[in-house]
Amino acid sequence: VCIHRVRSCSSIRFIKSKYVCVFDKSALKFSHQQRLFRTSAVSCGQIVQFKLSDIGEGITEVTVKEWYIKEGDSVSQFDSICEVQSDKASVTITSRYDGIIRKLHYSIDEIAFVGKPLVDIEIDASKGVAPEEDVVETPPMSHEEHTHQEIKGHKTLATPAVRRLAMENNIKLSEVVGTGKDNRILKEDILNYLAKQTGAILPPSPKAEIVPPLRKTETVPAAPKDKACKIPVPVSRPTAFSGKDKTEPVTGFQKAMVKTMSAALKIPHFGYCDEVDLTQLVQLREELKPLAEIRGVKLSFMPFFIKAASLGLLQYPILNASLDESCQNVTYKASHNIGVAMDTEQGLIVPNVKNVQVCSVFDIALELNRLQSLGSAGQLGTSDLTGGTFTLSNIGTIGGTYAKPVILPPEVAIGALGRIQVLPRFNGKGEVFRAQIMSVSWSADHRIIDGATMARFSNLWKSYLENPASMLLDLK
Amino acid sequence: MVLQSLKNCLWLSCVVRTPKACFRSTASGSLVIQSVSNDVYQNLAVEDWIHDHMDLEKRQVLFLWRNSPAVVIGRHQNPWQECNLRLLRQKNIKLARRRSGGGTVYHDLGNINLTFFTTRKKYQRMENLKLIVKALKALRPQLDIHVTDRFDILLDRQYKISGTAAKLGRTSAYHHCTLLCNADKFVLSSVLKSPYEGLKSNATPSVPASVKNLFEEDPSLTSEMLLDAIAKEYAMQHQIDHHIMLINPADETLLPGINDKTKELQTWEWVYGKTPKFSVSTCLNIAYKGSVLDVKVNMDVKHGRIEVCNIDLPEQWLPPGLYSELVKNLTGSKFCPNETTALVTTLLRVCPQDDELHSRWSLLCENMIMLM
């Protein structure tokens, strides 16, 4: 075991034997000044046993609760290895070394003992072994942790963060000119080196590298510290990208959607689009909004769209039907259970308002409020989400004009509503006026619905909305 | 005591100028800070932030915080086992998982939380608790309070008024504890009772205890008085001025990266997904058309997701294709009522359109969802 002062690193002894990792505790305590323990291993692929260090309070055993790594993973110094628990205290054990995990000595829920091996790590031969940081008494002059890297007999000083940056970019520290004190390699030096090599500019380093040095080193007056402190922003813009692809299995609700959408696409869709002049409806809603608020209900445009759709379905009931699997029978549904597509954290959910044919616009608004608050709380029930016969998707709240909605089986039609735009239009007298225009895109099952039916339904729906007073005539 | 508002405090004007400056050392270094937020996730994120980013070598920190109603489970606990999740959802009580160990607690504004930040070497729970007892006794000498060797604080030798937990990292550590001033004991006992039977797990179980509010012992006490008394004692022991610095856990300039930490604490993967592997073995009693079906259900849940799912249905009650579709989709899915509801209702769209079938499916699925 070699003991050196950081500032006066004279000679380094190379130790080959397996007791490289063993630190005698008593030896560590005999100095109050800064001390770092450093050992170096030269042999290739050396397996060191990383022992569970002292937890404090005289605790001798802990329970292993979670492993963050598995055998075969590579770890860097300070990476989290596992989480152990002892008497209401949860402890994160971090790696002392860079290397590859070769053996986990405990499985989950087993008791681990302080001082006994926790994991075996195979250390890369070309890199030095990091000091035992959990017993390092932070030196009065500097809060940075230094590691020495011995390559070809040169000592190169660099912080772990800088070392990692070098490693990520496959740079040998020995080839970089350090501009810090004692020829210390700073992050800027690595970035400059890379810029020279590739002629390209580099990505900023991850947050973790920037923030801790700033926080921990600001109170220290030493000169080299200042240099390290002055790296609050990345020196260059990103072009080289070091991200990794991430693959996740398709599960749960997403998996069910895959099945449903695949079935949906088997339906021969046809589309029909139009634009609706909502100028009068906008005005009507403004008048009715405060009335609804008095009754404790938020009134949007949807209740009108839904009611108008139901009135339309009374005239064209085939749009509220269902075709059986063998395409032998069409079932005309008596209830107009109109689904409203809702965007939630999970994705697209379609709760429906039941029996719109017997509901007033206010009833629909009330029910929508209920479904919306349940939807955002993630508490919609199965009955809210089943039994739909026709769907409206108000994608316009997010944006867009025309869309190509996909029919949700077992339904046969769906409408997508774009956003309301203020556009110039001509009135009957040939004058230009400000119109509130919304586009609608219908999709229908061409096996049982023809274009003419869809067009007539759309025209009827449109006429109710363009002239809301006409809804009064047909309201049931 | 001087409680400085964000606008007036001399130091906090530094916050506006130079965020880092406010964490510069005062005369001796230690700091007492208080959160202006009652959001449990934001406050837990502050703990994480201090633990990860502050250099505690020169200074120690006492962090004071209170939360609006929330249940907080320990790092390695099982929320299904520890509390009544359905009741929590109904009452809109938040569920959070902290990073320290220990058991489950109920927080509301009548409970105060104290976190003592030190370096890993200076980690000392007993000393912290003794500090609290000393402060309380200075305020009300007649209080019969003492610290047990389980790191609880007991009132009148029998009622728990404080529970403790701790987190140790590479170089820093923190010890936090609760203190019951005027919490709603009725809600506390009803949410901390799990209705679950048939749950097998190695998660850390909580040890239930009778609790009492300090307010019940002495109605003149308020949370503010207690916070102040403890801050005063801490300031005295650390030889610093008795100032409490207010911090806003949403302030990204003061605490860079804090909002990401807050978000992480709210993810499903953290709150539920970190539950140690457990198994559910129960019998659903499904009332159907005048008779009651006994349906045995066995599920293994790992990382909060259903790893294995067995439902013992009477033969032909559901067509076999449909049954296997249900099991196939549940496997790998989150053990979550919302996810499962969305899943089963979506699957229903591609089932044969038969009313009888639909009602059986819905009945079975609703019962399954009740388990989550």
Short mmCIF file of C-alpha atoms in Angstrom, two decimals, chain A residues 53-55 57 59 65-66 68 78 83 85 87-92 94 109 133-134 136-138 143 145 207 211-212 215-216 218 251-257 259-260 263 322 325 346 349-350 378-383 385-386 408-411, chain B residues 20 23-24 49 53-55 57-58 75-76 89 99-102 120-121 123 125 150-152 164-171 202 204 256 260 274 305 325 328-329 332-333 338-339 341-353 366 369:
data_model
loop_
_atom_site.label_atom_id
_atom_site.label_comp_id
_atom_site.label_asym_id
_atom_site.label_seq_id
_atom_site.Cartn_x
_atom_site.Cartn_y
_atom_site.Cartn_z
CA SER A 53 -17.32 -0.17 4.01
CA ASP A 54 -18.30 1.13 7.40
CA ILE A 55 -21.87 2.45 7.61
CA GLU A 57 -23.11 3.99 14.25
CA ILE A 59 -23.55 -1.16 12.36
CA LYS A 65 -32.26 -4.23 -1.20
CA GLU A 66 -31.49 -3.44 -4.80
CA TYR A 68 -28.07 -1.22 -9.75
CA PHE A 78 -18.60 6.73 -8.13
CA GLU A 83 -28.81 0.06 -2.16
CA GLN A 85 -30.77 -0.93 4.31
CA ASP A 87 -32.38 0.07 10.71
CA LYS A 88 -34.36 2.74 8.85
CA ALA A 89 -31.30 3.98 7.01
CA SER A 90 -31.00 3.43 3.27
CA VAL A 91 -27.42 3.53 2.03
CA THR A 92 -26.22 3.94 -1.55
CA THR A 94 -20.86 3.51 -4.88
CA ASP A 109 -32.79 -9.50 0.75
CA GLU A 133 -12.92 8.01 -1.00
CA ASP A 134 -15.15 7.11 1.90
CA VAL A 136 -10.70 10.45 2.68
CA GLU A 137 -10.62 13.47 4.93
CA THR A 138 -11.22 16.25 2.51
CA HIS A 143 -12.31 19.77 -2.24
CA GLU A 145 -10.85 14.50 -5.64
CA LYS A 207 -25.24 18.14 -16.13
CA VAL A 211 -23.01 21.15 -11.23
CA PRO A 212 -21.12 19.32 -8.49
CA ARG A 215 -21.39 23.64 -5.74
CA LYS A 216 -18.61 22.00 -3.90
CA GLU A 218 -17.02 27.66 -4.69
CA THR A 251 -46.96 -3.67 -22.72
CA GLY A 252 -50.27 -3.04 -21.09
CA PHE A 253 -52.55 -0.45 -22.59
CA GLN A 254 -50.18 0.23 -25.48
CA LYS A 255 -50.27 -3.44 -26.38
CA ALA A 256 -54.05 -3.42 -26.36
CA MET A 257 -54.02 -0.36 -28.62
CA LYS A 259 -54.37 -4.91 -31.32
CA THR A 260 -57.29 -2.51 -31.65
CA ALA A 263 -58.22 -4.40 -36.33
CA SER A 322 -72.10 -1.98 -35.76
CA GLU A 325 -67.25 -9.93 -37.42
CA GLN A 346 -51.38 7.21 -20.76
CA ILE A 349 -58.62 7.34 -23.95
CA VAL A 350 -62.18 7.48 -25.26
CA GLY A 378 -56.69 8.67 -13.92
CA GLN A 379 -59.87 7.33 -12.38
CA LEU A 380 -62.17 6.54 -15.25
CA GLY A 381 -64.19 3.39 -14.71
CA THR A 382 -64.83 0.55 -17.14
CA SER A 383 -68.42 1.63 -17.75
CA LEU A 385 -64.90 3.55 -21.35
CA THR A 386 -67.14 0.89 -22.87
CA LEU A 408 -62.62 2.70 -33.35
CA PRO A 409 -64.10 -0.77 -33.66
CA PRO A 410 -66.87 -1.86 -33.25
CA GLU A 411 -68.09 1.55 -34.44
CA LYS B 20 -24.59 30.35 -5.54
CA PHE B 23 -25.16 29.04 -0.09
CA ARG B 24 -21.90 30.68 0.68
CA TRP B 49 -30.65 18.25 -4.24
CA HIS B 53 -24.94 18.95 -4.59
CA MET B 54 -24.10 20.66 -1.37
CA ASP B 55 -20.71 20.46 0.21
CA GLU B 57 -17.87 19.52 4.98
CA LYS B 58 -17.80 23.10 6.18
CA ARG B 75 -37.46 3.45 -0.06
CA HIS B 76 -37.99 -0.29 0.05
CA ARG B 89 -57.14 8.20 -4.54
CA ARG B 99 -35.18 7.82 -0.75
CA SER B 100 -34.48 7.04 2.89
CA GLY B 101 -35.36 3.76 4.53
CA GLY B 102 -37.82 3.12 7.32
CA ARG B 120 -21.34 10.82 5.94
CA LYS B 121 -18.82 10.73 8.75
CA TYR B 123 -24.01 11.14 10.61
CA ARG B 125 -29.20 10.33 14.57
CA ARG B 150 -35.47 2.72 17.87
CA PHE B 151 -34.99 6.43 17.22
CA ASP B 152 -38.63 7.22 17.98
CA THR B 164 -37.03 8.63 11.93
CA ALA B 165 -35.41 7.58 8.68
CA ALA B 166 -32.04 8.17 7.08
CA LYS B 167 -30.17 8.15 3.80
CA LEU B 168 -26.45 7.69 3.39
CA GLY B 169 -24.58 8.41 0.19
CA ARG B 170 -20.95 8.43 -0.76
CA THR B 171 -19.94 11.62 1.01
CA ASN B 202 -40.06 -8.92 1.47
CA THR B 204 -39.78 -3.43 4.75
CA PRO B 256 -30.37 23.92 -10.73
CA ASP B 260 -36.12 17.26 -12.87
CA LYS B 274 -39.54 0.55 -7.05
CA ARG B 305 -45.53 -4.80 -13.34
CA GLU B 325 -55.88 -12.69 -24.57
CA LYS B 328 -51.37 -12.22 -22.30
CA ASN B 329 -52.10 -8.52 -22.13
CA GLY B 332 -46.01 -7.14 -18.43
CA SER B 333 -48.61 -4.48 -17.76
CA ASN B 338 -55.90 3.09 -14.50
CA GLU B 339 -53.66 1.22 -16.89
CA THR B 341 -58.98 -0.20 -17.06
CA ALA B 342 -57.68 1.35 -20.26
CA LEU B 343 -56.24 -2.00 -21.32
CA VAL B 344 -59.34 -4.12 -20.77
CA THR B 345 -61.77 -1.61 -22.25
CA THR B 346 -59.60 -1.29 -25.35
CA LEU B 347 -59.40 -5.07 -25.71
CA LEU B 348 -63.17 -5.25 -25.48
CA ARG B 349 -63.40 -3.42 -28.80
CA VAL B 350 -61.98 -6.41 -30.62
CA CYS B 351 -64.04 -9.03 -28.81
CA PRO B 352 -67.14 -10.58 -30.31
CA GLN B 353 -70.01 -8.19 -29.80
CA GLU B 366 -63.61 -4.76 -12.54
CA ILE B 369 -58.91 -3.80 -11.01
#
